[in-house]
Short mmCIF file of C-alpha atoms and ligand atoms in Angstrom, two decimals:
data_model
loop_
_atom_site.label_atom_id
_atom_site.label_comp_id
_atom_site.label_asym_id
_atom_site.label_seq_id
_atom_site.Cartn_x
_atom_site.Cartn_y
_atom_site.Cartn_z
CA MET I 13 111.38 69.64 80.30
CA GLU I 14 113.75 71.39 82.80
CA ASN I 15 112.22 74.11 84.89
CA GLN I 16 113.16 77.07 83.05
CA LEU I 17 110.09 79.14 83.59
CA ASN I 18 110.73 80.17 87.16
CA LYS I 19 114.48 81.07 86.18
CA THR I 20 113.53 83.34 83.46
CA LEU I 21 111.22 85.82 85.78
CA ASN I 22 112.97 88.34 87.45
CA ARG I 23 112.87 87.55 91.22
CA ARG I 24 114.40 90.49 92.62
CA TYR I 25 112.13 92.88 90.63
CA ILE I 26 108.95 90.80 91.97
CA LEU I 27 110.22 91.01 95.65
CA ARG I 28 110.88 94.66 95.24
CA PHE I 29 107.83 96.01 93.86
CA LEU I 30 105.77 93.58 96.29
CA GLU I 31 107.73 95.35 99.37
CA GLU I 32 106.75 98.52 98.02
CA LEU I 33 102.91 97.44 97.82
CA LEU I 34 102.82 95.90 100.96
CA GLN I 35 103.68 99.48 102.78
CA ILE I 36 100.89 101.34 100.64
CA PRO I 37 97.60 101.25 102.79
CA SER I 38 94.83 100.00 100.79
CA PRO I 39 91.74 98.61 102.33
CA SER I 40 88.73 98.12 100.29
CA GLY I 41 87.21 101.19 99.41
CA TYR I 42 90.51 102.86 99.92
CA CYS I 43 93.05 101.88 96.79
CA MET I 44 93.48 105.37 94.89
CA ASN I 45 96.89 105.66 96.14
CA ILE I 46 98.15 101.76 95.40
CA MET I 47 96.17 102.11 92.28
CA ASN I 48 98.13 105.51 91.17
CA ARG I 49 101.62 103.63 91.90
CA LEU I 50 100.22 100.36 89.77
CA GLU I 51 99.49 102.81 87.00
CA GLU I 52 102.86 104.49 87.18
CA GLU I 53 104.77 101.21 87.48
CA ALA I 54 102.86 100.00 84.24
CA ALA I 55 103.75 103.17 82.52
CA LYS I 56 107.45 102.35 83.32
CA LEU I 57 107.29 99.31 81.57
CA GLY I 58 105.71 100.74 78.75
CA TYR I 59 101.87 99.61 79.33
CA THR I 60 99.01 101.75 80.03
CA MET I 61 96.59 100.99 82.72
CA GLU I 62 93.10 102.13 82.18
CA ARG I 63 90.45 102.42 85.30
CA THR I 64 86.93 101.17 85.27
CA PRO I 65 84.35 103.78 87.14
CA LYS I 66 84.78 101.75 90.19
CA GLY I 67 88.21 101.98 90.51
CA ASN I 68 89.78 98.91 89.13
CA GLY I 69 92.60 98.82 86.84
CA MET I 70 93.13 96.96 83.51
CA ILE I 71 96.32 96.62 81.15
CA THR I 72 95.53 95.34 78.04
CA ILE I 73 98.36 93.62 75.91
CA ALA I 74 97.06 93.16 72.42
CA GLY I 75 97.65 89.51 71.20
CA SER I 76 99.57 88.62 68.26
CA GLY I 77 97.01 86.39 66.73
CA ASP I 78 93.55 87.35 65.15
CA SER I 79 91.35 85.75 67.87
CA ALA I 80 88.58 88.03 69.39
CA ASP I 81 88.47 86.37 72.52
CA ALA I 82 90.65 87.81 75.44
CA ILE I 83 91.97 85.91 78.45
CA ALA I 84 92.23 87.76 81.84
CA TYR I 85 94.27 87.32 84.84
CA THR I 86 93.09 89.28 87.89
CA ALA I 87 94.40 89.99 91.23
CA HIS I 88 93.28 92.38 94.08
CA VAL I 89 94.94 95.28 95.68
CA ASP I 90 92.46 95.79 98.52
CA THR I 91 92.91 94.31 101.86
CA LEU I 92 91.55 93.87 105.16
CA GLY I 93 91.48 97.07 107.45
CA ALA I 94 88.34 98.82 109.37
CA MET I 95 86.49 101.89 109.38
CA VAL I 96 85.76 104.26 112.50
CA ARG I 97 82.25 103.39 113.53
CA SER I 98 82.22 106.02 116.41
CA VAL I 99 84.12 108.43 118.61
CA LYS I 100 83.86 106.87 122.19
CA PRO I 101 83.35 109.29 125.02
CA ASN I 102 86.99 108.45 126.15
CA GLY I 103 88.48 109.64 122.79
CA MET I 104 89.18 106.41 121.93
CA LEU I 105 87.50 104.76 118.45
CA ARG I 106 85.40 101.82 118.08
CA ILE I 107 85.71 100.28 114.66
CA THR I 108 83.73 98.30 112.32
CA PRO I 109 85.67 95.66 110.26
CA ILE I 110 86.61 95.96 106.20
CA GLY I 111 86.73 92.43 105.13
CA GLY I 112 86.45 88.83 107.36
CA TYR I 113 88.92 88.14 109.96
CA ASN I 114 89.09 87.33 114.06
CA MET I 115 89.65 90.27 116.11
CA GLU I 116 92.29 88.39 117.94
CA THR I 117 94.58 89.01 114.75
CA ILE I 118 94.69 92.59 115.19
CA GLU I 119 94.98 92.88 118.92
CA GLY I 120 97.95 94.82 119.99
CA GLU I 121 98.65 95.85 116.13
CA TYR I 122 99.70 99.51 115.12
CA CYS I 123 97.32 101.20 112.78
CA LEU I 124 96.83 104.33 110.83
CA ILE I 125 93.72 106.36 110.92
CA HIS I 126 93.32 108.18 107.54
CA THR I 127 91.02 111.29 107.85
CA ARG I 128 88.68 112.49 104.83
CA ASP I 129 90.91 115.67 104.73
CA GLY I 130 94.20 113.70 104.17
CA ARG I 131 95.39 113.83 107.69
CA GLN I 132 96.89 110.55 109.30
CA TYR I 133 97.23 109.57 112.81
CA GLU I 134 98.94 106.79 114.37
CA GLY I 135 97.04 104.24 116.88
CA THR I 136 97.17 100.70 118.56
CA VAL I 137 94.40 98.14 118.39
CA LEU I 138 93.45 97.23 121.88
CA SER I 139 90.74 95.31 123.70
CA THR I 140 88.67 97.57 126.04
CA LYS I 141 90.06 95.69 128.95
CA THR I 142 93.85 95.07 128.02
CA SER I 143 95.73 95.64 131.10
CA VAL I 144 96.11 92.50 133.75
CA HIS I 145 96.84 94.73 136.37
CA VAL I 146 93.84 96.47 136.11
CA TYR I 147 90.90 93.90 134.84
CA SER I 148 90.44 90.62 136.63
CA ASP I 149 88.75 89.35 133.45
CA ALA I 150 91.47 90.62 130.96
CA ARG I 151 92.19 86.90 129.92
CA GLU I 152 88.80 85.74 129.30
CA TRP I 153 87.34 89.29 127.95
CA LYS I 154 85.91 88.34 124.41
CA ARG I 155 87.71 89.74 121.59
CA ASP I 156 84.70 90.92 119.56
CA GLU I 157 83.98 94.34 117.72
CA ALA I 158 82.26 95.86 120.52
CA ASN I 159 85.10 94.94 122.99
CA MET I 160 88.06 96.29 120.56
CA GLU I 161 88.96 100.15 120.41
CA ILE I 162 91.57 102.47 118.85
CA ARG I 163 94.18 104.18 121.31
CA ILE I 164 95.13 107.40 119.38
CA ASP I 165 98.60 108.56 119.75
CA GLU I 166 97.44 112.25 120.34
CA ASN I 167 96.55 114.34 123.40
CA THR I 168 92.98 112.82 123.68
CA SER I 169 90.99 111.67 126.47
CA SER I 170 87.17 112.98 125.11
CA LYS I 171 85.36 112.70 122.06
CA ALA I 172 85.47 116.40 121.44
CA GLU I 173 89.48 116.42 121.47
CA THR I 174 89.37 113.61 119.02
CA GLU I 175 86.83 115.33 116.87
CA SER I 176 89.26 118.14 117.12
CA LEU I 177 91.83 116.15 115.39
CA GLY I 178 89.62 115.99 112.49
CA ILE I 179 88.90 112.21 113.24
CA ALA I 180 85.21 111.24 112.16
CA VAL I 181 82.56 108.23 112.08
CA GLY I 182 83.86 106.95 108.42
CA ASP I 183 87.52 107.45 108.29
CA ILE I 184 89.43 104.44 107.24
CA VAL I 185 91.92 102.53 109.36
CA SER I 186 94.90 100.47 107.90
CA TRP I 187 97.06 97.93 109.81
CA ASP I 188 100.85 98.06 110.06
CA PRO I 189 101.74 95.55 107.67
CA ARG I 190 104.87 94.50 109.40
CA VAL I 191 106.82 93.74 106.22
CA ARG I 192 110.04 91.31 106.42
CA ILE I 193 111.95 89.72 103.83
CA THR I 194 114.40 87.35 105.07
CA PRO I 195 117.69 86.49 103.08
CA GLN I 196 116.44 82.96 103.17
CA GLY I 197 113.04 84.40 100.68
CA TRP I 198 110.38 84.13 103.47
CA VAL I 199 108.13 87.09 103.08
CA LYS I 200 106.19 87.53 106.39
CA SER I 201 103.50 90.60 106.30
CA ARG I 202 99.84 91.09 106.60
CA HIS I 203 98.27 91.62 103.08
CA LEU I 204 100.19 89.07 101.39
CA ASP I 205 96.52 88.32 100.38
CA ASP I 206 96.63 89.33 97.79
CA LYS I 207 99.61 91.94 97.23
CA ALA I 208 101.86 88.88 96.47
CA SER I 209 99.82 87.93 93.34
CA VAL I 210 99.61 91.57 92.20
CA ALA I 211 103.39 91.51 92.10
CA ALA I 212 103.45 88.19 90.50
CA LEU I 213 101.39 89.58 87.69
CA PHE I 214 103.66 92.58 87.61
CA GLY I 215 106.51 90.06 87.22
CA LEU I 216 104.86 88.77 84.22
CA LEU I 217 104.34 92.10 82.70
CA GLU I 218 108.05 92.70 83.32
CA TRP I 219 109.26 89.44 81.47
CA MET I 220 106.98 90.40 78.65
CA LYS I 221 108.57 93.67 78.10
CA ARG I 222 112.40 92.16 78.87
CA ALA I 223 111.95 89.40 76.71
CA ASP I 224 109.77 91.50 73.74
CA LYS I 225 107.01 88.86 73.69
CA LYS I 226 103.02 88.81 72.99
CA PRO I 227 100.62 86.13 73.92
CA GLU I 228 98.74 85.03 70.97
CA ARG I 229 95.50 85.89 72.49
CA THR I 230 94.94 89.34 73.78
CA LEU I 231 95.83 89.28 77.66
CA LYS I 232 94.01 91.85 80.33
CA LEU I 233 95.39 92.14 83.74
CA ILE I 234 92.68 93.09 85.85
CA PHE I 235 93.50 94.61 89.41
CA SER I 236 90.41 94.84 91.58
CA THR I 237 89.52 96.81 94.61
CA TYR I 238 86.70 95.49 96.42
CA GLU I 239 87.50 91.65 96.41
CA GLU I 240 87.72 91.40 100.36
CA VAL I 241 84.06 92.65 100.42
CA GLY I 242 82.96 90.11 97.68
CA HIS I 243 82.40 92.20 94.31
CA GLY I 244 85.78 92.81 93.27
CA ASN I 245 85.65 91.72 89.58
CA SER I 246 82.03 91.66 89.39
CA TYR I 247 82.10 93.61 85.91
CA MET I 248 84.25 91.95 83.33
CA PRO I 249 84.65 93.47 79.63
CA ALA I 250 82.55 91.50 77.10
CA ASP I 251 85.49 89.94 75.02
CA ILE I 252 87.05 87.98 77.98
CA THR I 253 85.97 84.41 77.69
CA GLU I 254 88.53 83.06 80.14
CA LEU I 255 89.49 84.30 83.60
CA ILE I 256 92.20 83.04 85.83
CA ALA I 257 91.93 84.82 89.28
CA VAL I 258 95.14 84.85 91.07
CA ASP I 259 94.76 84.84 94.91
CA MET I 260 96.43 83.37 97.84
CA GLY I 261 96.28 79.64 98.35
CA ALA I 262 94.70 78.30 101.63
CA ILE I 263 97.33 76.27 103.96
CA GLY I 264 96.48 74.00 106.93
CA ASP I 265 93.80 70.90 107.94
CA ASP I 266 94.08 68.66 105.12
CA LEU I 267 95.29 70.82 102.63
CA SER I 268 98.49 70.06 101.07
CA THR I 269 99.68 73.40 99.58
CA THR I 270 103.04 74.57 101.08
CA GLU I 271 104.20 77.99 101.16
CA ARG I 272 106.40 77.27 98.56
CA ASP I 273 104.04 76.02 95.80
CA VAL I 274 101.59 77.66 93.36
CA SER I 275 98.31 76.31 94.60
CA ILE I 276 95.48 75.17 91.74
CA CYS I 277 92.08 75.36 93.35
CA ALA I 278 89.59 72.78 91.99
CA LYS I 279 86.61 74.04 94.37
CA ASP I 280 86.03 76.61 96.80
CA SER I 281 82.87 77.69 98.70
CA SER I 282 81.45 78.98 95.36
CA GLY I 283 81.65 75.56 93.92
CA PRO I 284 84.01 73.94 91.29
CA TYR I 285 86.14 75.81 89.03
CA ASP I 286 86.09 75.31 85.29
CA TYR I 287 87.26 71.62 84.73
CA GLU I 288 89.16 72.16 81.56
CA MET I 289 91.04 75.18 82.59
CA THR I 290 91.98 73.33 86.02
CA SER I 291 93.06 70.48 84.21
CA ARG I 292 95.22 72.23 81.77
CA LEU I 293 97.04 74.31 84.81
CA ILE I 294 98.05 70.82 86.58
CA GLU I 295 99.12 69.42 83.53
CA LEU I 296 101.46 72.63 82.45
CA ALA I 297 102.82 72.65 86.20
CA LYS I 298 103.92 68.78 85.65
CA GLN I 299 105.30 69.63 82.52
CA HIS I 300 107.23 72.73 83.59
CA GLN I 301 108.22 70.78 87.05
CA LEU I 302 106.62 73.68 88.79
CA PRO I 303 105.95 72.94 92.85
CA TYR I 304 102.32 72.76 92.80
CA ALA I 305 99.37 71.21 94.86
CA VAL I 306 95.61 71.09 93.85
CA ASP I 307 93.36 71.71 96.99
CA ILE I 308 89.96 72.37 97.90
CA TYR I 309 89.32 75.52 100.17
CA PRO I 310 86.68 75.12 102.30
CA HIS I 311 86.05 78.55 103.33
CA TYR I 312 86.78 80.88 100.26
CA GLY I 313 85.32 82.72 97.49
CA SER I 314 87.37 84.45 94.60
CA ASP I 315 87.15 87.40 92.00
CA ALA I 316 86.48 84.70 89.53
CA SER I 317 83.44 83.51 91.67
CA ALA I 318 82.29 87.37 91.85
CA ALA I 319 82.70 87.63 87.91
CA LEU I 320 80.68 84.67 87.54
CA ARG I 321 77.91 85.86 89.85
CA GLY I 322 78.17 89.34 88.21
CA GLY I 323 76.85 87.64 85.14
CA SER I 324 80.05 87.27 82.95
CA ASN I 325 79.97 84.88 80.25
CA ILE I 326 83.40 82.90 80.93
CA ARG I 327 85.24 80.01 82.12
CA ALA I 328 87.34 80.54 85.22
CA ALA I 329 90.02 79.14 87.21
CA LEU I 330 91.56 79.98 90.57
CA ILE I 331 95.73 79.82 91.31
CA GLY I 332 98.07 81.41 93.72
CA PRO I 333 101.23 81.30 95.89
CA GLY I 334 100.32 79.52 98.95
CA VAL I 335 100.08 81.56 101.91
CA HIS I 336 100.06 80.37 105.69
CA ALA I 337 97.68 82.08 108.19
CA SER I 338 95.90 83.96 105.85
CA HIS I 339 94.02 86.96 107.07
CA ALA I 340 96.25 87.19 110.28
CA MET I 341 100.13 87.22 110.23
CA GLU I 342 100.73 85.91 107.00
CA ARG I 343 103.89 84.23 105.53
CA THR I 344 104.79 82.82 102.09
CA HIS I 345 108.29 82.34 100.07
CA ALA I 346 109.37 83.93 97.08
CA ASP I 347 109.40 80.66 95.39
CA ALA I 348 105.50 80.34 95.64
CA ILE I 349 105.14 83.70 93.76
CA VAL I 350 107.56 83.08 91.20
CA ASN I 351 106.09 79.69 90.65
CA THR I 352 102.66 81.30 90.28
CA ALA I 353 104.09 83.64 87.83
CA ALA I 354 105.44 80.56 85.89
CA LEU I 355 102.35 78.77 85.52
CA LEU I 356 100.67 82.02 84.49
CA LEU I 357 103.56 82.30 81.75
CA ALA I 358 102.99 78.78 80.73
CA TYR I 359 99.36 79.21 80.21
CA LEU I 360 99.85 81.80 77.77
CA GLY I 361 102.04 79.28 75.46
CA LEU I 362 105.09 81.61 75.64
CA SER I 363 108.40 80.22 74.81
CA VAL I 364 111.20 81.38 77.08
CA SER I 365 114.08 80.41 74.81
ZN1 LIG W 8 92.46 87.26 98.51
#
């Protein structure tokens, strides 16, 4: 069969929406603005997004058949970031990380500090001994949490002056995503994990609207807000029996996924994914000639793991676009995002003709 699936999806729509999502700050626990944008986009396409008490979003597409069982696809909007841990005597900020990353990956990055009264300040993340002109041990100085600080772009050199800006312990800090989409289709940005997958799910939604198609089984698209801290999708409505977590595919070492593939994860740190679902995803990728790879992610847990640990009575699988240098300066290619959406479309059994 010729690969028609990835041609039928609207690549331009997916990339444009992705670019917009990447620009909206959304560290775990600070996803209100991005969820409003998703709700607005869903409404534009003619769908309603409900919110759970925790703040996850859910779009239900009623099935054309009479099965009571629903299938869910989930992706997370939350990202890595930080929180102000203390205001230092020199007016700089000490931070505590949100999510798991190496401090080296944020050194020199521009950031925004979001105060609880809605103000926003710019700053830069630096080590406490950055300047080689001053510190003889600047190169060896360990980049760990205690040795990093934020320089705020305001007139402050004391704790009192910083506090008078309205900055306080518990304020959210977001990184400059540095989004670039090249004419060749490379997407370079922080937080492609997992906004690339969120864009893929909206690509699917846009296709269903345009093609006027409904899946046979009821489909729920769930957008979760605390995945990076481990409990994004821990709650699931009881009618869901199958879940596909759509999250970035890891690249490197002995893994075979590339930035153009849809990655199918057979096992991660939480154990093997559902055998039948994974086998069917591999079969569908072959059948539709979608570039894919099956991999084992050695240091990884997904929102499917969170759902299972939360007690959900479901079978679960994990797929997603290959993302290079994850939780650092990430890169993927438009092909990987479109191939992911195409495999999700194939799994619903919808015909594209
Ligand atoms: Zn992720």
